[in-house]
Amino acid sequence: MMLENYVFYLFALVTIVSAFIVVFSKNIVHSAVALFFTLFSVSGFYVLLRADFIALTQILVYIGGILVLIIFGIMLTNKVTGAELKTRNLHFIPSVVVTGIITGMIIFLLLSTDWNPVKDPFSPNSTIKQIGFKLLGDYLLPFEIASVILLVALIGSAMYARKK
Amino acid sequence: MFDYLTSLLGDLNIIAYFIVPVPALLFVSIFTLFAVLAERKISAYMQDRYGPNRTGKGILQTVADMAKLIQKEFISPSHADRWLFELAPFIVFASVFMGYAVIPFATVYVGTDLNLGLFYFFAITSLSVIGILIAGWASHNKYTLIGAMRSAAQIVSYEIPAVLSALTVVMFAGTLSMQSIVVAQSGGIHNWYVFGGPGDVSRILMIPFMAASCLIFFIATLAETNRTPFDIPEGESEIVAGFNLEYSGMKFAFFFFAEYSQMFAVAAVLSTLFLGGWQSPFGNLIPVLNTPLFQIFWFLLKGLLIVYVQMWLRWTLPRLRVDQLMTMCWKYLIPITLIIVLIVGFYLVIR
């Protein structure tokens, strides 16, 4: 379908441009706001891949949770406590090594994947039922362990935040 | 509606994508105009005043106000962050309006009946927090920043009891699709989820828990729309007007527009979840009351009644303090909803 192609290119453009702003902006709040557009258009890709549950989880967790936390952190440190925020390059060589390895891995994945077109691109089936059965059936133990780890992190951060 | 339009338009079905949101947008605009007027008239009635009664007997007061706001010069503060300042009102309104995509007005009119409709609604309306934070920060004003911080903390906190109380209905219905939740409540007023939903006689046991769940959903969404008694983000006596202090003209109107749209959106979700959505309260006794036009009538009637209660509370209750607000959410509402979720789970297993 033609419209889907146009929507894909639109999302791709928004993702790339806003990701560049995230990296190169001197103002850290501009970076955070650009990250909003990056994350949102990535969730658009998930919709086009028919992973509806992952798309919405991306919005709820990354934008509604993590990005709000990032913006909160920036604003509280910058404007309320008056601490100065710096955006400059630190640890040049280690970061080049790490990003180089990650880029290599992504390129390897791109080249080694067998890019078959989706067999039934308009299947109306929702993914949530299967995800639910998998999470609370086959993968119950990893799911529960992950939630216990999150609970421990929650209690730990509450402990640190308490006044001594 | 979308399927009908695509069958009508054939090859030009791209147009359908642009037509489907139009009725919702028109409804939101007209609703805002009259809700502002209703708010003033209701507040006047409750405080023993007249309210607006000059411009066309008062009915055209908000139309005149709108005309004034459109003509007004848009002033942006010299220290404001230009781009973000311009962007914020649109993010707030867009995120609220995107929520309307899954609200079922009737069997024939729902933007899209997603399998994950309710999840989509909560995810997409949570984006308005970003817009509010940007507005508060970009204005470069201490009051707007404090207002934005208060608003964001409040919205993020009260999302938890709202989602948990909606979860009780999802557990009963076994689906997240808004249209299916409404269809599950067919057959009359006794089958609405506020009264325990359809089922055998044992559901009488569930009535107090589901009614409490409905009430908590109402309280939590009231806090998410930043309305009294939870309007500390704009507490005039403390921080002037909150995050939208520096905005003027149409940009300010957009925040207003977003607030009233969200009021109806949460009222619509409440009526969908607990009050049967577009179902007639008489069930199949009078079949003519189940035709699409009457469905829209019932849906709007329920939604507008809830909006009326929101306004009623605004003009009769004082404002909570910040610490009372957080205590209420984290120490009362969240534990109560967790217990209700547990009880509903037990009931569904042993039923």
Coordinates of C-alpha atoms in Angstrom, one line a residue:
Chain A
M1 CA 0.0 0.0 0.0
M2 CA 1.4 3.4 -1.0
L3 CA 0.3 5.3 2.0
E4 CA 2.2 3.1 4.4
N5 CA 5.4 3.7 2.4
Y6 CA 5.0 7.5 2.7
V7 CA 4.2 7.1 6.5
F8 CA 7.4 5.0 6.8
Y9 CA 9.5 7.6 5.1
L10 CA 8.0 10.3 7.2
F11 CA 8.8 8.5 10.4
A12 CA 12.3 7.6 9.2
L13 CA 13.0 11.3 8.4
V14 CA 11.7 12.4 11.8
T15 CA 13.7 9.7 13.6
I16 CA 17.0 10.6 11.9
V17 CA 16.6 14.4 12.1
S18 CA 15.6 14.3 15.8
A19 CA 18.3 11.8 16.7
F20 CA 20.8 14.2 15.2
I21 CA 19.4 17.0 17.3
V22 CA 19.6 14.8 20.4
V23 CA 23.4 14.3 19.8
F24 CA 24.5 17.6 18.5
S25 CA 22.3 20.1 20.4
K26 CA 24.2 22.3 22.9
N27 CA 21.1 22.8 25.0
I28 CA 20.3 19.7 27.0
V29 CA 16.6 20.4 27.2
H30 CA 16.5 20.6 23.4
S31 CA 18.1 17.2 23.4
A32 CA 15.5 15.8 25.7
V33 CA 12.6 17.2 23.6
A34 CA 14.2 15.9 20.4
L35 CA 14.4 12.5 22.1
F36 CA 10.6 12.7 22.5
F37 CA 10.2 12.8 18.7
T38 CA 12.8 10.1 18.2
L39 CA 11.1 7.7 20.6
F40 CA 7.6 8.5 19.2
S41 CA 8.5 7.9 15.6
V42 CA 10.3 4.6 16.6
S43 CA 7.0 3.5 18.1
G44 CA 5.5 4.4 14.7
F45 CA 7.8 1.8 13.1
Y46 CA 6.5 -0.8 15.5
V47 CA 3.0 0.0 14.4
L48 CA 4.0 -0.5 10.8
L49 CA 5.6 -3.9 11.8
R50 CA 2.2 -4.8 13.4
A51 CA 3.7 -5.0 16.8
D52 CA 0.9 -3.0 18.4
F53 CA 1.6 -3.9 22.0
I54 CA 5.3 -3.1 21.8
A55 CA 4.5 0.2 20.1
L56 CA 2.2 1.3 22.9
T57 CA 4.6 0.0 25.6
Q58 CA 7.3 2.1 23.9
I59 CA 5.2 5.2 24.3
L60 CA 4.0 4.4 27.9
V61 CA 7.4 3.3 29.3
Y62 CA 10.0 5.4 27.3
I63 CA 8.0 8.6 26.8
G64 CA 5.5 8.5 29.7
G65 CA 8.1 7.2 32.2
I66 CA 11.8 7.5 31.4
L67 CA 11.7 10.7 29.3
V68 CA 9.5 12.5 31.9
L69 CA 12.1 11.4 34.5
I70 CA 15.0 12.7 32.4
I71 CA 13.2 16.1 31.9
F72 CA 12.4 16.2 35.6
G73 CA 16.0 15.6 36.5
I74 CA 17.3 18.2 34.1
M75 CA 14.9 20.9 35.2
L76 CA 15.3 20.2 38.9
T77 CA 19.1 20.3 38.7
N78 CA 19.3 23.2 36.3
K79 CA 16.7 25.7 37.4
V80 CA 15.9 24.9 41.0
T81 CA 19.3 24.1 42.5
G82 CA 21.2 26.3 40.1
A83 CA 23.8 23.7 39.2
E84 CA 25.4 24.3 35.8
L85 CA 24.8 21.7 33.1
K86 CA 27.6 21.1 30.6
T87 CA 27.3 19.4 27.2
R88 CA 30.8 18.6 26.0
N89 CA 32.7 15.5 25.0
L90 CA 34.3 13.4 27.7
H91 CA 36.2 10.1 27.4
F92 CA 36.7 10.4 23.7
I93 CA 38.6 7.1 23.0
P94 CA 36.4 4.7 25.1
S95 CA 33.2 6.1 23.6
V96 CA 34.5 5.7 20.1
V97 CA 35.4 2.0 20.9
V98 CA 32.0 1.2 22.4
T99 CA 29.9 2.9 19.7
G100 CA 32.2 1.4 17.1
I101 CA 31.5 -2.1 18.4
I102 CA 27.7 -1.4 18.6
T103 CA 27.7 0.0 15.1
G104 CA 29.6 -3.0 13.8
M105 CA 27.1 -5.4 15.5
I106 CA 24.1 -3.6 14.0
I107 CA 25.7 -3.6 10.5
F108 CA 26.4 -7.3 10.9
L109 CA 22.8 -7.9 11.8
L110 CA 21.5 -5.9 8.9
L111 CA 23.7 -7.9 6.4
S112 CA 23.1 -11.3 7.9
T113 CA 19.3 -11.1 8.3
D114 CA 17.2 -12.8 5.7
W115 CA 14.9 -10.0 4.7
N116 CA 11.7 -11.8 3.7
P117 CA 8.6 -9.7 3.1
V118 CA 5.9 -10.3 5.7
K119 CA 3.7 -13.2 4.5
D120 CA 0.3 -11.8 5.5
P121 CA 0.8 -8.0 5.8
F122 CA -2.8 -7.3 6.7
S123 CA -3.4 -9.9 9.4
P124 CA -5.8 -8.4 11.9
N125 CA -4.7 -10.5 14.8
S126 CA -3.7 -8.8 17.9
T127 CA -0.5 -9.7 19.6
I128 CA -1.5 -9.1 23.1
K129 CA -3.2 -12.5 23.7
Q130 CA -0.2 -14.4 22.6
I131 CA 2.1 -12.2 24.6
G132 CA -0.1 -12.6 27.7
F133 CA -0.1 -16.4 27.4
K134 CA 3.7 -16.5 26.8
L135 CA 4.5 -14.2 29.7
L136 CA 2.3 -15.9 32.3
G137 CA 2.9 -19.4 30.9
D138 CA 6.2 -20.4 29.3
Y139 CA 8.2 -17.5 30.6
L140 CA 6.6 -17.1 34.0
L141 CA 9.8 -17.5 36.0
P142 CA 11.9 -14.8 34.1
F143 CA 8.8 -12.5 34.3
E144 CA 8.5 -12.9 38.1
I145 CA 12.3 -12.5 38.6
A146 CA 12.2 -9.3 36.6
S147 CA 9.4 -7.9 38.7
V148 CA 11.2 -8.9 41.9
I149 CA 14.3 -7.0 40.7
L150 CA 12.2 -4.0 39.9
L151 CA 10.7 -4.1 43.4
V152 CA 14.1 -4.3 45.0
A153 CA 15.3 -1.3 42.9
L154 CA 12.1 0.6 44.1
I155 CA 12.7 -0.1 47.7
G156 CA 16.4 0.6 47.4
S157 CA 15.8 4.0 45.8
A158 CA 13.2 4.9 48.4
M159 CA 15.8 4.0 51.1
Y160 CA 18.4 6.3 49.5
A161 CA 15.9 9.2 49.1
R162 CA 15.0 9.1 52.7
K163 CA 16.5 11.7 55.0
K164 CA 19.2 10.2 57.1
Chain B
M1 CA -17.3 4.4 9.8
F2 CA -13.8 3.9 8.3
D3 CA -14.8 0.6 6.7
Y4 CA -18.0 2.2 5.3
L5 CA -16.0 5.2 3.9
T6 CA -13.4 3.0 2.3
S7 CA -16.1 0.9 0.6
L8 CA -17.7 4.1 -0.6
L9 CA -14.5 5.8 -1.9
G10 CA -12.9 2.7 -3.4
D11 CA -9.4 3.7 -4.7
L12 CA -9.5 7.0 -3.0
N13 CA -9.5 5.5 0.5
I14 CA -6.7 7.7 1.6
I15 CA -9.3 10.5 2.0
A16 CA -11.1 8.3 4.6
Y17 CA -8.1 8.7 6.9
F18 CA -8.7 12.5 6.9
I19 CA -12.5 12.4 7.1
V20 CA -12.9 10.0 10.1
P21 CA -11.4 12.4 12.8
V22 CA -13.5 15.4 11.6
P23 CA -16.7 14.7 13.5
A24 CA -14.7 14.2 16.7
L25 CA -12.8 17.4 16.2
L26 CA -16.1 19.3 15.4
F27 CA -17.6 17.8 18.5
V28 CA -14.7 18.8 20.7
S29 CA -14.8 22.4 19.4
I30 CA -18.5 22.8 20.0
F31 CA -18.3 21.1 23.3
T32 CA -15.5 23.4 24.5
L33 CA -17.5 26.5 23.5
F34 CA -20.6 25.4 25.5
A35 CA -18.7 23.7 28.4
V36 CA -17.0 27.0 29.2
L37 CA -20.4 28.8 29.2
A38 CA -21.9 26.0 31.2
E39 CA -19.0 26.2 33.7
R40 CA -19.7 29.9 34.2
K41 CA -23.4 29.5 34.5
I42 CA -23.1 26.6 36.9
S43 CA -20.6 28.4 39.0
A44 CA -22.9 31.4 39.1
Y45 CA -25.8 29.3 40.1
M46 CA -23.9 27.6 42.9
Q47 CA -22.6 30.9 44.2
D48 CA -26.0 32.7 43.9
R49 CA -24.9 35.1 41.1
Y50 CA -26.2 35.7 37.6
G51 CA -23.2 34.7 35.5
P52 CA -22.8 36.0 31.9
N53 CA -26.1 37.4 30.8
R54 CA -25.3 40.2 28.3
T55 CA -23.9 38.8 25.0
G56 CA -27.0 37.3 23.4
K57 CA -28.5 36.6 26.8
G58 CA -25.2 35.1 27.8
I59 CA -25.3 32.2 25.3
L60 CA -22.9 33.8 22.9
Q61 CA -20.4 34.9 25.6
T62 CA -17.8 32.2 24.8
V63 CA -18.2 32.8 21.1
A64 CA -17.3 36.5 21.8
D65 CA -14.4 35.4 24.0
M66 CA -13.1 33.1 21.2
A67 CA -13.3 36.0 18.7
K68 CA -11.3 38.1 21.1
L69 CA -8.7 35.5 21.7
I70 CA -8.2 35.0 17.9
Q71 CA -7.7 38.7 17.4
K72 CA -5.3 39.1 20.2
E73 CA -1.6 39.7 19.6
F74 CA 0.6 36.8 20.5
I75 CA 3.2 38.0 23.0
S76 CA 6.1 35.8 23.8
P77 CA 8.5 36.7 26.6
S78 CA 11.9 37.9 25.6
H79 CA 13.7 35.3 27.6
A80 CA 11.5 32.4 26.5
D81 CA 12.9 29.5 24.5
R82 CA 11.3 30.4 21.2
W83 CA 10.8 27.0 19.6
L84 CA 9.8 25.0 22.6
F85 CA 7.4 27.9 23.7
E86 CA 5.6 27.7 20.4
L87 CA 5.5 23.9 20.4
A88 CA 4.2 23.1 23.8
P89 CA 0.4 23.9 23.4
F90 CA 0.2 21.8 20.3
I91 CA 1.8 18.8 22.0
V92 CA -0.7 19.1 24.8
F93 CA -3.7 19.3 22.6
A94 CA -2.6 16.7 20.1
S95 CA -2.0 14.1 22.8
V96 CA -5.4 14.7 24.3
F97 CA -7.2 14.6 20.9
M98 CA -5.3 11.4 19.8
G99 CA -7.1 9.8 22.7
Y100 CA -10.4 10.4 20.9
A101 CA -9.4 7.9 18.3
V102 CA -10.5 4.9 20.4
I103 CA -13.6 6.4 22.1
P104 CA -16.7 4.6 20.8
F105 CA -19.4 7.2 20.3
A106 CA -21.8 4.6 18.8
T107 CA -21.6 1.3 16.9
V108 CA -21.2 3.3 13.7
Y109 CA -18.8 5.9 14.9
V110 CA -15.5 5.0 16.6
G111 CA -12.2 6.2 15.1
T112 CA -10.6 2.8 15.3
D113 CA -11.7 -0.2 17.4
L114 CA -8.2 -1.2 18.5
N115 CA -7.7 -4.5 20.3
L116 CA -5.6 -2.4 22.7
G117 CA -8.0 0.5 22.9
L118 CA -7.9 1.2 26.6
F119 CA -4.1 0.7 26.8
Y120 CA -3.7 3.1 23.8
F121 CA -5.9 5.8 25.5
F122 CA -3.7 5.7 28.7
A123 CA -0.5 5.6 26.8
I124 CA -1.3 8.5 24.4
T125 CA -2.9 10.8 26.9
S126 CA 0.2 10.5 29.1
L127 CA 2.1 12.4 26.5
S128 CA 0.5 15.7 27.6
V129 CA 2.8 15.7 30.6
I130 CA 5.7 16.3 28.2
G131 CA 3.9 19.3 26.7
I132 CA 3.1 20.7 30.1
L133 CA 6.8 20.3 31.2
I134 CA 8.0 22.0 28.0
A135 CA 5.5 24.9 28.5
G136 CA 6.6 25.4 32.1
W137 CA 10.3 25.3 31.2
A138 CA 10.3 27.3 28.0
S139 CA 8.4 30.3 29.5
H140 CA 11.5 31.0 31.7
N141 CA 9.5 32.0 34.7
K142 CA 9.6 30.5 38.2
Y143 CA 5.9 30.3 38.6
T144 CA 5.4 28.4 35.3
L145 CA 8.2 26.0 36.2
I146 CA 6.7 25.2 39.7
G147 CA 3.3 24.8 38.1
A148 CA 4.7 22.4 35.5
M149 CA 6.5 20.4 38.1
R150 CA 3.4 20.1 40.3
S151 CA 1.2 19.2 37.3
A152 CA 3.6 16.5 36.1
A153 CA 4.1 15.0 39.5
Q154 CA 0.3 14.9 40.0
I155 CA -0.5 13.4 36.5
V156 CA 2.2 10.7 36.8
S157 CA 1.0 9.7 40.3
Y158 CA -2.7 9.6 39.6
E159 CA -2.2 7.6 36.5
I160 CA -1.6 4.5 38.7
P161 CA -5.0 4.4 40.5
A162 CA -6.8 5.3 37.2
V163 CA -5.2 2.4 35.4
L164 CA -5.7 0.0 38.3
S165 CA -9.4 0.8 38.7
A166 CA -9.8 0.4 34.9
L167 CA -8.1 -3.0 35.2
T168 CA -11.0 -4.3 37.3
V169 CA -13.3 -3.8 34.3
V170 CA -10.8 -5.3 31.9
M171 CA -10.6 -8.4 34.2
F172 CA -14.4 -8.8 34.0
A173 CA -14.7 -8.1 30.3
G174 CA -11.5 -10.0 29.3
T175 CA -10.7 -7.5 26.6
L176 CA -9.0 -4.1 26.1
S177 CA -11.1 -3.1 23.1
M178 CA -13.4 -0.2 24.1
Q179 CA -16.2 -1.4 21.7
S180 CA -16.1 -4.9 23.1
I181 CA -16.3 -3.6 26.7
V182 CA -19.5 -1.7 25.8
V183 CA -21.0 -4.7 24.0
A184 CA -20.3 -6.8 27.1
Q185 CA -22.6 -4.5 29.1
S186 CA -25.7 -4.9 26.9
G187 CA -29.1 -5.9 28.3
G188 CA -29.9 -3.0 30.6
I189 CA -28.8 -0.9 33.5
H190 CA -28.2 -3.9 35.8
N191 CA -25.5 -5.2 33.4
W192 CA -23.3 -2.2 33.7
Y193 CA -19.9 -2.8 35.3
V194 CA -20.6 -0.3 38.0
F195 CA -23.2 -2.9 39.2
G196 CA -20.9 -5.8 38.7
G197 CA -21.5 -6.5 35.0
P198 CA -23.4 -9.3 33.5
G199 CA -23.5 -12.7 35.3
D200 CA -25.5 -14.7 37.8
V201 CA -26.8 -13.6 41.2
S202 CA -23.5 -13.8 43.0
R203 CA -22.4 -10.5 41.3
I204 CA -24.4 -8.7 43.9
L205 CA -21.3 -9.3 46.1
M206 CA -19.2 -7.3 43.6
I207 CA -21.4 -4.2 43.6
P208 CA -19.6 -2.3 46.4
F209 CA -16.2 -3.1 45.0
M210 CA -17.1 -2.1 41.4
A211 CA -18.8 1.1 42.6
A212 CA -15.7 2.0 44.7
S213 CA -13.6 1.3 41.6
C214 CA -15.8 3.6 39.5
L215 CA -15.5 6.3 42.2
I216 CA -11.7 6.0 42.3
F217 CA -11.4 6.2 38.5
F218 CA -13.5 9.4 38.7
I219 CA -11.2 10.9 41.4
A220 CA -8.0 9.9 39.6
T221 CA -9.1 11.3 36.3
L222 CA -10.3 14.5 38.0
A223 CA -6.7 14.9 39.2
E224 CA -5.3 14.1 35.7
T225 CA -7.3 16.9 34.2
N226 CA -5.9 19.3 36.8
R227 CA -9.3 20.3 38.1
T228 CA -10.4 21.4 41.6
P229 CA -10.0 19.9 44.2
F230 CA -6.7 18.9 42.5
D231 CA -5.9 22.2 40.8
I232 CA -2.7 23.0 42.6
P233 CA -0.8 23.2 39.3
E234 CA -2.7 26.4 38.6
G235 CA -3.4 27.5 42.2
E236 CA -4.0 31.2 41.6
S237 CA -3.4 32.2 45.2
E238 CA 0.1 30.6 45.2
I239 CA 1.6 30.5 41.7
V240 CA -0.6 32.9 39.7
A241 CA -1.8 30.6 36.9
G242 CA 0.6 27.7 36.7
F243 CA 2.4 26.4 33.6
N244 CA 0.3 28.5 31.1
L245 CA 1.0 31.9 32.8
E246 CA 3.1 33.4 30.0
Y247 CA 0.8 32.4 27.1
S248 CA -1.7 34.7 25.4
G249 CA -4.1 34.7 22.5
M250 CA -4.7 31.5 20.7
K251 CA -1.8 29.7 22.3
F252 CA -3.5 30.1 25.7
A253 CA -6.8 29.1 24.1
F254 CA -5.1 25.8 23.0
F255 CA -4.3 24.9 26.6
F256 CA -7.9 25.7 27.5
F257 CA -9.2 23.7 24.6
A258 CA -7.0 20.7 25.7
E259 CA -8.3 20.9 29.3
Y260 CA -11.9 20.8 28.2
S261 CA -11.3 18.1 25.6
Q262 CA -9.7 16.0 28.2
M263 CA -12.6 16.5 30.6
F264 CA -14.9 15.0 28.1
A265 CA -12.4 12.3 27.1
V266 CA -12.1 11.0 30.6
A267 CA -15.8 11.3 31.2
A268 CA -16.4 9.2 28.0
V269 CA -13.9 6.6 29.1
L270 CA -15.6 6.4 32.5
S271 CA -19.0 5.9 30.9
T272 CA -17.5 3.3 28.5
L273 CA -16.0 1.3 31.3
F274 CA -18.6 1.5 34.1
L275 CA -21.8 3.0 32.7
G276 CA -22.4 1.0 29.6
G277 CA -21.1 3.5 27.0
W278 CA -23.7 3.9 24.2
Q279 CA -26.0 1.2 25.7
S280 CA -29.5 2.3 26.5
P281 CA -30.3 1.8 30.3
F282 CA -33.5 0.0 29.3
G283 CA -31.8 -2.8 27.5
N284 CA -34.0 -4.4 24.8
L285 CA -37.3 -3.4 26.3
I286 CA -37.7 -0.5 23.9
P287 CA -35.7 -1.6 20.7
V288 CA -35.9 1.8 19.1
L289 CA -33.7 3.3 21.8
N290 CA -30.8 1.1 20.6
T291 CA -30.6 2.7 17.1
P292 CA -27.3 4.5 16.2
L293 CA -28.8 8.0 16.8
F294 CA -30.0 7.0 20.2
Q295 CA -26.7 5.4 21.0
I296 CA -25.0 8.7 20.4
F297 CA -27.7 10.4 22.5
W298 CA -27.1 8.0 25.5
F299 CA -23.3 8.3 25.1
L300 CA -23.4 12.1 25.1
L301 CA -25.9 12.2 28.0
K302 CA -23.7 10.0 30.2
G303 CA -20.6 11.9 29.3
L304 CA -22.1 15.3 29.8
L305 CA -23.6 14.3 33.2
I306 CA -20.1 13.3 34.4
V307 CA -18.7 16.6 33.1
Y308 CA -21.5 18.3 35.1
V309 CA -20.4 16.5 38.2
Q310 CA -16.8 17.6 37.5
M311 CA -17.9 21.2 37.3
W312 CA -20.1 20.8 40.4
L313 CA -17.1 19.6 42.4
R314 CA -15.0 22.4 41.1
W315 CA -17.3 25.1 42.5
T316 CA -18.0 23.4 45.9
L317 CA -14.7 22.0 47.1
P318 CA -11.6 23.8 48.3
R319 CA -8.2 23.0 47.0
L320 CA -6.0 20.3 48.5
R321 CA -2.5 21.0 49.7
V322 CA 0.5 19.4 47.8
D323 CA 1.2 16.9 50.6
Q324 CA -2.5 16.0 51.1
L325 CA -2.7 15.4 47.4
M326 CA 0.2 12.9 47.4
T327 CA -1.0 11.2 50.6
M328 CA -4.4 10.7 49.1
C329 CA -2.9 9.1 46.0
W330 CA -0.2 6.9 47.4
K331 CA -1.5 6.0 50.9
Y332 CA -5.3 5.6 50.2
L333 CA -6.2 5.3 46.5
I334 CA -3.5 2.9 45.3
P335 CA -3.8 0.4 48.2
I336 CA -7.6 0.4 48.0
T337 CA -7.5 -0.2 44.2
L338 CA -4.9 -3.0 44.7
I339 CA -7.2 -4.7 47.2
I340 CA -10.1 -4.3 44.8
V341 CA -8.1 -5.9 42.0
L342 CA -7.2 -8.8 44.3
I343 CA -10.9 -9.3 45.3
V344 CA -12.1 -9.2 41.7
G345 CA -9.5 -11.7 40.7
F346 CA -10.6 -14.1 43.5
Y347 CA -14.2 -13.7 42.5
L348 CA -13.5 -14.4 38.9
V349 CA -11.5 -17.6 39.8
I350 CA -14.1 -19.1 42.2
R351 CA -17.2 -18.0 40.3

